[in-house]
Coordinates of C-alpha atoms in Angstrom, one line a residue:
X1 CA 106.9 134.0 -56.0
X2 CA 105.2 136.4 -58.4
X3 CA 102.1 136.4 -56.2
X4 CA 104.0 138.0 -53.3
X5 CA 103.4 141.6 -52.8
X6 CA 106.0 143.9 -54.1
X7 CA 106.7 145.3 -50.6
X8 CA 107.8 141.9 -49.4
X9 CA 111.5 141.2 -49.1
X10 CA 110.7 137.6 -50.2
X11 CA 109.2 138.6 -53.6
X12 CA 112.4 138.3 -55.5
X13 CA 114.0 135.2 -54.1
X14 CA 114.3 131.6 -55.4
X15 CA 112.0 128.9 -54.1
X16 CA 114.9 127.5 -52.0
X17 CA 115.7 130.8 -50.5
X18 CA 112.0 131.5 -49.9
X19 CA 111.8 128.3 -47.8
X20 CA 114.9 129.1 -45.9
X21 CA 113.7 132.6 -45.1
X22 CA 110.3 131.3 -43.9
X23 CA 112.1 128.8 -41.6
X24 CA 114.2 131.6 -40.2
X25 CA 111.0 133.5 -39.2
X26 CA 110.1 135.6 -42.2
X27 CA 106.4 135.9 -43.1
X28 CA 105.1 136.1 -46.7
X29 CA 101.8 137.7 -47.4
X30 CA 100.4 136.7 -50.8
X31 CA 98.5 139.1 -53.0
X32 CA 95.3 137.1 -52.3
X33 CA 95.7 137.7 -48.6
X34 CA 97.0 134.3 -47.6
X35 CA 100.0 134.2 -45.3
X36 CA 102.9 131.7 -45.3
X37 CA 104.8 131.4 -42.0
X38 CA 106.5 129.0 -39.7
X39 CA 104.4 127.7 -36.8
X40 CA 105.1 125.3 -34.0
X41 CA 102.4 122.5 -34.1
X42 CA 102.7 119.3 -32.0
X43 CA 106.2 120.3 -31.0
X44 CA 107.3 120.5 -34.6
X45 CA 108.2 123.6 -36.7
X46 CA 106.0 123.5 -39.8
X47 CA 105.4 125.9 -42.7
X48 CA 101.7 126.8 -42.7
X49 CA 99.5 128.5 -45.3
X50 CA 96.9 130.6 -43.5
X51 CA 93.8 132.0 -45.1
X52 CA 92.6 135.6 -44.6
X53 CA 91.6 136.4 -41.0
X54 CA 88.2 134.8 -40.1
X55 CA 88.1 132.5 -43.2
X56 CA 88.7 128.8 -43.6
X57 CA 89.9 127.3 -46.9
X58 CA 87.2 125.9 -49.1
X59 CA 87.0 122.2 -49.9
X60 CA 88.2 122.9 -53.5
X61 CA 91.2 125.0 -52.2
X62 CA 92.1 122.1 -49.8
X63 CA 91.9 119.7 -52.7
X64 CA 94.3 121.8 -54.8
X65 CA 96.7 122.2 -51.9
X66 CA 96.8 118.4 -51.5
X67 CA 97.2 117.8 -55.3
X68 CA 100.3 120.2 -55.1
X69 CA 101.8 118.2 -52.3
X70 CA 100.7 120.0 -49.2
X71 CA 99.1 118.1 -46.3
X72 CA 96.4 119.0 -43.8
X73 CA 95.8 118.4 -40.2
X74 CA 92.9 119.1 -37.9
X75 CA 94.0 121.2 -35.0
X76 CA 91.5 122.6 -32.5
X77 CA 88.6 121.6 -34.8
X78 CA 90.1 123.5 -37.8
X79 CA 91.7 122.0 -40.9
X80 CA 95.1 123.6 -41.3
X81 CA 97.4 123.5 -44.4
X82 CA 101.1 122.7 -44.2
X83 CA 103.9 122.7 -46.8
X84 CA 106.2 119.7 -46.4
X85 CA 109.9 120.3 -45.5
X86 CA 113.1 118.3 -45.8
X87 CA 112.9 115.0 -47.6
X88 CA 109.1 115.4 -48.1
X89 CA 109.4 118.9 -49.6
X90 CA 107.5 119.6 -52.8

């Protein structure tokens, strides 16, 4: 959470509260420019990590996300990163 910008309402909440707020429609913008928000993909609500506009994640960033429990999916020829929810949550 410390990577969230100070102007974000989500910068001072617990991990559980953070996830709940994202699921309710809040958007978190990290200090490195990444965004975390809920998206509808394949008729499912998912929490997605989005890189800065116009950039894709590098192979090493994808590897780190996967090591930390995230999963990826190719959507419209782009590899997208999602954070598991529910029983699969990290």
